[in-house]
Amino acid sequence: QVQLVESGGGLVQAGGSLRLSCAASGSIFRINNMGWYRQAPGKQRELVALISSGDSTNYADSVKGRFTISRDNAKSTVYLQMNSLKPEDTAVYLCNMNLNRGRYADPLDYWGQGTQVTVSS
């Protein structure tokens, strides 16, 4: 059993900052890519940021220069530092990890339950 637990969401004024965390627990051999997605009401889920096992990062154009993704492999945790937040950043943020539960197991995707981020104008 693998669980991803997110924290750090909340209500913030435009221009403010939040830091999201997502920690994985359970039987894990190796974590490959880690990422953050978001879904606003009535919109499709979109990729916000991705970090590879080699620490390469990718960001959605809408968050470049404002958001920073990082990972702590020893803690099986991924972070998303969000600065200069805008009302259009309001969404449920979900973490995703692609991981192997055993040395010879196929990699699978796991998702957190989501954390609400609301940015007021």
Tab-separated table of N, CA and C in Angstrom:
chain	number	residue	atom	x	y	z
A	1	GLN	N	0.850	-1.189	0.000
A	1	GLN	CA	0.000	0.000	0.000
A	1	GLN	C	0.888	1.243	0.000
A	2	VAL	N	0.596	2.173	-0.899
A	2	VAL	CA	1.322	3.441	-0.968
A	2	VAL	C	0.332	4.572	-0.764
A	3	GLN	N	0.703	5.527	0.057
A	3	GLN	CA	-0.139	6.699	0.288
A	3	GLN	C	0.643	7.967	0.022
A	4	LEU	N	-0.011	8.936	-0.615
A	4	LEU	CA	0.547	10.268	-0.808
A	4	LEU	C	-0.324	11.239	-0.026
A	5	VAL	N	0.293	11.979	0.867
A	5	VAL	CA	-0.447	12.914	1.707
A	5	VAL	C	0.080	14.325	1.471
A	6	GLU	N	-0.834	15.201	1.053
A	6	GLU	CA	-0.478	16.589	0.754
A	6	GLU	C	-0.819	17.494	1.924
A	7	SER	N	-0.115	18.605	1.989
A	7	SER	CA	-0.410	19.620	2.991
A	7	SER	C	0.062	20.972	2.471
A	8	GLY	N	-0.430	22.033	3.118
A	8	GLY	CA	0.068	23.364	2.802
A	8	GLY	C	-0.874	24.256	2.022
A	9	GLY	N	-2.012	23.735	1.597
A	9	GLY	CA	-2.952	24.576	0.878
A	9	GLY	C	-3.636	25.557	1.808
A	10	GLY	N	-4.431	26.445	1.232
A	10	GLY	CA	-5.155	27.408	2.046
A	10	GLY	C	-5.601	28.604	1.250
A	11	LEU	N	-5.994	29.646	1.984
A	11	LEU	CA	-6.473	30.896	1.391
A	11	LEU	C	-5.383	31.948	1.535
A	12	VAL	N	-5.082	32.624	0.430
A	12	VAL	CA	-4.042	33.644	0.450
A	12	VAL	C	-4.459	34.789	-0.469
A	13	GLN	N	-3.988	35.977	-0.163
A	13	GLN	CA	-4.286	37.118	-1.030
A	13	GLN	C	-3.377	37.101	-2.257
A	14	ALA	N	-3.834	37.739	-3.308
A	14	ALA	CA	-3.017	37.858	-4.519
A	14	ALA	C	-1.672	38.493	-4.171
A	15	GLY	N	-0.619	37.924	-4.747
A	15	GLY	CA	0.730	38.389	-4.455
A	15	GLY	C	1.401	37.622	-3.333
A	16	GLY	N	0.626	36.822	-2.622
A	16	GLY	CA	1.164	36.062	-1.507
A	16	GLY	C	1.832	34.770	-1.943
A	17	SER	N	2.240	33.988	-0.934
A	17	SER	CA	2.975	32.749	-1.181
A	17	SER	C	2.382	31.598	-0.375
A	18	LEU	N	2.554	30.407	-0.902
A	18	LEU	CA	2.219	29.173	-0.197
A	18	LEU	C	3.250	28.124	-0.568
A	19	ARG	N	3.441	27.171	0.344
A	19	ARG	CA	4.329	26.040	0.051
A	19	ARG	C	3.565	24.756	0.267
A	20	LEU	N	3.440	23.981	-0.788
A	20	LEU	CA	2.771	22.685	-0.710
A	20	LEU	C	3.802	21.586	-0.499
A	21	SER	N	3.395	20.571	0.255
A	21	SER	CA	4.230	19.388	0.473
A	21	SER	C	3.420	18.149	0.168
A	22	CYS	N	4.092	17.108	-0.277
A	22	CYS	CA	3.437	15.823	-0.527
A	22	CYS	C	4.419	14.732	-0.148
A	23	ALA	N	4.047	13.942	0.850
A	23	ALA	CA	4.916	12.885	1.348
A	23	ALA	C	4.331	11.523	1.011
A	24	ALA	N	5.183	10.649	0.519
A	24	ALA	CA	4.769	9.290	0.201
A	24	ALA	C	5.174	8.355	1.327
A	25	SER	N	4.316	7.381	1.581
A	25	SER	CA	4.621	6.374	2.594
A	25	SER	C	4.171	5.014	2.092
A	26	GLY	N	4.744	3.953	2.696
A	26	GLY	CA	4.385	2.607	2.295
A	26	GLY	C	5.570	1.877	1.720
A	27	SER	N	5.272	0.827	1.008
A	27	SER	CA	6.317	-0.012	0.427
A	27	SER	C	6.790	0.589	-0.897
A	28	ILE	N	7.939	1.278	-0.865
A	28	ILE	CA	8.462	1.986	-2.031
A	28	ILE	C	9.919	1.604	-2.241
A	29	PHE	N	10.255	1.183	-3.463
A	29	PHE	CA	11.639	0.872	-3.794
A	29	PHE	C	12.339	2.085	-4.389
A	30	ARG	N	11.653	2.744	-5.339
A	30	ARG	CA	12.259	3.896	-6.011
A	30	ARG	C	11.167	4.824	-6.512
A	31	ILE	N	11.380	6.129	-6.321
A	31	ILE	CA	10.464	7.121	-6.871
A	31	ILE	C	11.111	7.757	-8.090
A	32	ASN	N	10.411	7.754	-9.188
A	32	ASN	CA	10.927	8.317	-10.438
A	32	ASN	C	10.499	9.779	-10.528
A	33	ASN	N	9.625	10.111	-11.461
A	33	ASN	CA	9.151	11.494	-11.558
A	33	ASN	C	8.209	11.830	-10.413
A	34	MET	N	8.260	13.085	-9.990
A	34	MET	CA	7.295	13.642	-9.039
A	34	MET	C	6.704	14.886	-9.694
A	35	GLY	N	5.426	15.104	-9.461
A	35	GLY	CA	4.822	16.264	-10.105
A	35	GLY	C	3.653	16.820	-9.338
A	36	TRP	N	3.285	18.036	-9.718
A	36	TRP	CA	2.094	18.700	-9.190
A	36	TRP	C	1.174	19.032	-10.355
A	37	TYR	N	-0.095	18.732	-10.180
A	37	TYR	CA	-1.137	19.065	-11.134
A	37	TYR	C	-2.164	19.931	-10.405
A	38	ARG	N	-3.016	20.573	-11.190
A	38	ARG	CA	-4.113	21.309	-10.571
A	38	ARG	C	-5.365	21.195	-11.423
A	39	GLN	N	-6.492	21.339	-10.744
A	39	GLN	CA	-7.777	21.282	-11.435
A	39	GLN	C	-8.695	22.330	-10.844
A	40	ALA	N	-9.089	23.255	-11.682
A	40	ALA	CA	-10.041	24.291	-11.282
A	40	ALA	C	-11.442	23.832	-11.671
A	41	PRO	N	-12.476	24.373	-11.010
A	41	PRO	CA	-13.852	23.974	-11.332
A	41	PRO	C	-14.164	24.180	-12.804
A	42	GLY	N	-14.701	23.146	-13.441
A	42	GLY	CA	-15.090	23.246	-14.833
A	42	GLY	C	-13.951	23.178	-15.823
A	43	LYS	N	-12.730	22.926	-15.327
A	43	LYS	CA	-11.577	22.869	-16.216
A	43	LYS	C	-10.907	21.507	-16.119
A	44	GLN	N	-10.121	21.207	-17.142
A	44	GLN	CA	-9.384	19.946	-17.129
A	44	GLN	C	-8.189	20.027	-16.197
A	45	ARG	N	-7.773	18.870	-15.711
A	45	ARG	CA	-6.569	18.805	-14.894
A	45	ARG	C	-5.363	19.182	-15.757
A	46	GLU	N	-4.472	20.002	-15.207
A	46	GLU	CA	-3.301	20.419	-15.969
A	46	GLU	C	-2.032	20.227	-15.153
A	47	LEU	N	-0.953	19.960	-15.867
A	47	LEU	CA	0.336	19.827	-15.228
A	47	LEU	C	0.849	21.198	-14.813
A	48	VAL	N	1.302	21.301	-13.578
A	48	VAL	CA	1.869	22.552	-13.076
A	48	VAL	C	3.399	22.484	-13.126
A	49	ALA	N	3.953	21.403	-12.559
A	49	ALA	CA	5.411	21.284	-12.507
A	49	ALA	C	5.790	19.827	-12.341
A	50	LEU	N	6.952	19.489	-12.880
A	50	LEU	CA	7.437	18.114	-12.846
A	50	LEU	C	8.914	18.129	-12.494
A	51	ILE	N	9.349	17.150	-11.682
A	51	ILE	CA	10.776	17.008	-11.381
A	51	ILE	C	11.159	15.547	-11.537
A	52	SER	N	12.214	15.310	-12.275
A	52	SER	CA	12.649	13.940	-12.533
A	52	SER	C	13.538	13.431	-11.413
A	53	SER	N	13.886	12.163	-11.502
A	53	SER	CA	14.779	11.582	-10.510
A	53	SER	C	16.170	12.211	-10.578
A	54	GLY	N	16.486	12.809	-11.712
A	54	GLY	CA	17.758	13.504	-11.861
A	54	GLY	C	17.665	14.989	-11.600
A	55	ASP	N	16.524	15.422	-11.056
A	55	ASP	CA	16.279	16.822	-10.681
A	55	ASP	C	16.073	17.758	-11.864
A	56	SER	N	15.780	17.225	-13.041
A	56	SER	CA	15.361	18.086	-14.147
A	56	SER	C	13.939	18.535	-13.888
A	57	THR	N	13.644	19.779	-14.223
A	57	THR	CA	12.322	20.320	-13.930
A	57	THR	C	11.649	20.851	-15.187
A	58	ASN	N	10.313	20.796	-15.161
A	58	ASN	CA	9.499	21.388	-16.215
A	58	ASN	C	8.345	22.112	-15.563
A	59	TYR	N	7.959	23.237	-16.139
A	59	TYR	CA	6.874	24.038	-15.591
A	59	TYR	C	5.884	24.424	-16.678
A	60	ALA	N	4.630	24.558	-16.275
A	60	ALA	CA	3.645	25.156	-17.164
A	60	ALA	C	4.048	26.608	-17.406
A	61	ASP	N	3.790	27.088	-18.614
A	61	ASP	CA	4.164	28.472	-18.935
A	61	ASP	C	3.542	29.461	-17.961
A	62	SER	N	2.349	29.163	-17.499
A	62	SER	CA	1.615	30.098	-16.637
A	62	SER	C	2.251	30.274	-15.256
A	63	VAL	N	3.149	29.357	-14.867
A	63	VAL	CA	3.736	29.447	-13.519
A	63	VAL	C	5.248	29.663	-13.539
A	64	LYS	N	5.826	29.670	-14.720
A	64	LYS	CA	7.280	29.849	-14.820
A	64	LYS	C	7.709	31.164	-14.180
A	65	GLY	N	8.775	31.073	-13.381
A	65	GLY	CA	9.286	32.254	-12.698
A	65	GLY	C	8.588	32.562	-11.386
A	66	ARG	N	7.477	31.874	-11.108
A	66	ARG	CA	6.737	32.105	-9.853
A	66	ARG	C	6.736	30.881	-8.957
A	67	PHE	N	6.692	29.688	-9.549
A	67	PHE	CA	6.625	28.448	-8.787
A	67	PHE	C	7.952	27.698	-8.900
A	68	THR	N	8.305	26.988	-7.827
A	68	THR	CA	9.518	26.163	-7.828
A	68	THR	C	9.193	24.800	-7.240
A	69	ILE	N	9.520	23.760	-7.991
A	69	ILE	CA	9.327	22.391	-7.512
A	69	ILE	C	10.667	21.853	-7.028
A	70	SER	N	10.629	21.093	-5.942
A	70	SER	CA	11.843	20.467	-5.412
A	70	SER	C	11.456	19.134	-4.772
A	71	ARG	N	12.459	18.330	-4.491
A	71	ARG	CA	12.191	17.020	-3.904
A	71	ARG	C	13.252	16.681	-2.862
A	72	ASP	N	12.836	15.887	-1.883
A	72	ASP	CA	13.736	15.365	-0.864
A	72	ASP	C	13.575	13.853	-0.905
A	73	ASN	N	14.509	13.179	-1.552
A	73	ASN	CA	14.375	11.741	-1.741
A	73	ASN	C	14.429	10.985	-0.414
A	74	ALA	N	15.209	11.474	0.520
A	74	ALA	CA	15.314	10.795	1.819
A	74	ALA	C	13.978	10.793	2.549
A	75	LYS	N	13.159	11.801	2.287
A	75	LYS	CA	11.843	11.905	2.937
A	75	LYS	C	10.717	11.505	1.996
A	76	SER	N	11.050	11.078	0.779
A	76	SER	CA	10.016	10.707	-0.212
A	76	SER	C	8.984	11.819	-0.352
A	77	THR	N	9.471	13.036	-0.445
A	77	THR	CA	8.602	14.207	-0.416
A	77	THR	C	8.906	15.138	-1.583
A	78	VAL	N	7.844	15.700	-2.138
A	78	VAL	CA	7.962	16.720	-3.178
A	78	VAL	C	7.319	17.998	-2.665
A	79	TYR	N	7.910	19.124	-3.029
A	79	TYR	CA	7.424	20.429	-2.587
A	79	TYR	C	7.075	21.293	-3.793
A	80	LEU	N	6.190	22.249	-3.563
A	80	LEU	CA	5.898	23.268	-4.567
A	80	LEU	C	5.848	24.608	-3.857
A	81	GLN	N	6.857	25.419	-4.088
A	81	GLN	CA	6.870	26.773	-3.560
A	81	GLN	C	6.171	27.683	-4.560
A	82	MET	N	5.113	28.340	-4.123
A	82	MET	CA	4.310	29.172	-5.008
A	82	MET	C	4.399	30.619	-4.531
A	83	ASN	N	4.976	31.467	-5.356
A	83	ASN	CA	5.108	32.892	-5.045
A	83	ASN	C	4.293	33.723	-6.029
A	84	SER	N	4.063	34.974	-5.667
A	84	SER	CA	3.323	35.903	-6.538
A	84	SER	C	2.040	35.268	-7.039
A	85	LEU	N	1.288	34.701	-6.131
A	85	LEU	CA	0.071	33.988	-6.506
A	85	LEU	C	-0.962	34.929	-7.100
A	86	LYS	N	-1.718	34.389	-8.048
A	86	LYS	CA	-2.762	35.129	-8.745
A	86	LYS	C	-4.095	34.423	-8.537
A	87	PRO	N	-5.199	35.153	-8.665
A	87	PRO	CA	-6.512	34.505	-8.524
A	87	PRO	C	-6.687	33.321	-9.481
A	88	GLU	N	-6.086	33.394	-10.654
A	88	GLU	CA	-6.225	32.286	-11.607
A	88	GLU	C	-5.441	31.045	-11.200
A	89	ASP	N	-4.663	31.120	-10.144
A	89	ASP	CA	-4.001	29.937	-9.595
A	89	ASP	C	-4.922	29.130	-8.684
A	90	THR	N	-6.105	29.655	-8.415
A	90	THR	CA	-7.057	28.957	-7.554
A	90	THR	C	-7.453	27.625	-8.171
A	91	ALA	N	-7.284	26.550	-7.392
A	91	ALA	CA	-7.578	25.201	-7.884
A	91	ALA	C	-7.313	24.203	-6.767
A	92	VAL	N	-7.703	22.970	-7.017
A	92	VAL	CA	-7.244	21.862	-6.185
A	92	VAL	C	-5.919	21.381	-6.768
A	93	TYR	N	-4.911	21.322	-5.916
A	93	TYR	CA	-3.586	20.893	-6.342
A	93	TYR	C	-3.358	19.444	-5.905
A	94	LEU	N	-2.939	18.628	-6.853
A	94	LEU	CA	-2.739	17.211	-6.589
A	94	LEU	C	-1.292	16.830	-6.891
A	95	CYS	N	-0.705	16.040	-6.023
A	95	CYS	CA	0.642	15.558	-6.314
A	95	CYS	C	0.556	14.183	-6.962
A	96	ASN	N	1.558	13.900	-7.738
A	96	ASN	CA	1.659	12.642	-8.467
A	96	ASN	C	3.078	12.115	-8.349
A	97	MET	N	3.210	10.833	-8.131
A	97	MET	CA	4.537	10.203	-8.116
A	97	MET	C	4.494	8.931	-8.945
A	98	ASN	N	5.480	8.780	-9.780
A	98	ASN	CA	5.663	7.547	-10.525
A	98	ASN	C	6.729	6.735	-9.792
A	99	LEU	N	6.360	5.544	-9.326
A	99	LEU	CA	7.295	4.845	-8.460
A	99	LEU	C	7.246	3.327	-8.676
A	100	ASN	N	8.327	2.692	-8.232
A	100	ASN	CA	8.428	1.239	-8.255
A	100	ASN	C	8.305	0.732	-6.825
A	101	ARG	N	7.414	-0.209	-6.621
A	101	ARG	CA	7.229	-0.744	-5.263
A	101	ARG	C	8.239	-1.841	-4.945
A	102	GLY	N	8.900	-2.356	-5.963
A	102	GLY	CA	9.935	-3.360	-5.779
A	102	GLY	C	10.959	-3.254	-6.887
A	103	ARG	N	12.105	-3.918	-6.703
A	103	ARG	CA	13.193	-3.816	-7.676
A	103	ARG	C	12.740	-4.242	-9.064
A	104	TYR	N	11.885	-5.249	-9.154
A	104	TYR	CA	11.475	-5.786	-10.446
A	104	TYR	C	10.027	-5.436	-10.789
A	105	ALA	N	9.437	-4.563	-9.992
A	105	ALA	CA	8.056	-4.180	-10.239
A	105	ALA	C	7.984	-3.093	-11.295
A	106	ASP	N	6.895	-3.088	-12.064
A	106	ASP	CA	6.675	-2.023	-13.039
A	106	ASP	C	6.392	-0.706	-12.331
A	107	PRO	N	6.834	0.418	-12.903
A	107	PRO	CA	6.492	1.712	-12.301
A	107	PRO	C	5.013	2.029	-12.477
A	108	LEU	N	4.433	2.587	-11.445
A	108	LEU	CA	3.022	2.970	-11.466
A	108	LEU	C	2.859	4.395	-10.976
A	109	ASP	N	1.768	5.016	-11.384
A	109	ASP	CA	1.451	6.372	-10.933
A	109	ASP	C	0.549	6.337	-9.706
A	110	TYR	N	0.884	7.165	-8.734
A	110	TYR	CA	0.071	7.333	-7.532
A	110	TYR	C	-0.276	8.811	-7.367
A	111	TRP	N	-1.461	9.048	-6.777
A	111	TRP	CA	-1.967	10.408	-6.626
A	111	TRP	C	-2.301	10.711	-5.174
A	112	GLY	N	-2.099	11.962	-4.805
A	112	GLY	CA	-2.576	12.434	-3.523
A	112	GLY	C	-4.055	12.756	-3.604
A	113	GLN	N	-4.622	13.130	-2.452
A	113	GLN	CA	-6.053	13.398	-2.389
A	113	GLN	C	-6.397	14.813	-2.844
A	114	GLY	N	-5.391	15.667	-2.934
A	114	GLY	CA	-5.621	17.044	-3.364
A	114	GLY	C	-5.695	18.000	-2.195
A	115	THR	N	-5.214	19.209	-2.418
A	115	THR	CA	-5.305	20.267	-1.414
A	115	THR	C	-5.769	21.546	-2.097
A	116	GLN	N	-6.708	22.228	-1.477
A	116	GLN	CA	-7.309	23.418	-2.076
A	116	GLN	C	-6.400	24.634	-1.891
A	117	VAL	N	-6.178	25.336	-2.973
A	117	VAL	CA	-5.479	26.629	-2.943
A	117	VAL	C	-6.446	27.674	-3.481
A	118	THR	N	-6.718	28.683	-2.691
A	118	THR	CA	-7.614	29.760	-3.085
A	118	THR	C	-6.878	31.084	-2.960
A	119	VAL	N	-6.856	31.832	-4.057
A	119	VAL	CA	-6.176	33.121	-4.083
A	119	VAL	C	-7.226	34.214	-4.282
A	120	SER	N	-7.339	35.093	-3.323
A	120	SER	CA	-8.331	36.163	-3.400
A	120	SER	C	-7.709	37.408	-4.026
A	121	SER	N	-8.560	38.154	-4.726
A	121	SER	CA	-8.065	39.370	-5.409
A	121	SER	C	-8.157	40.595	-4.513
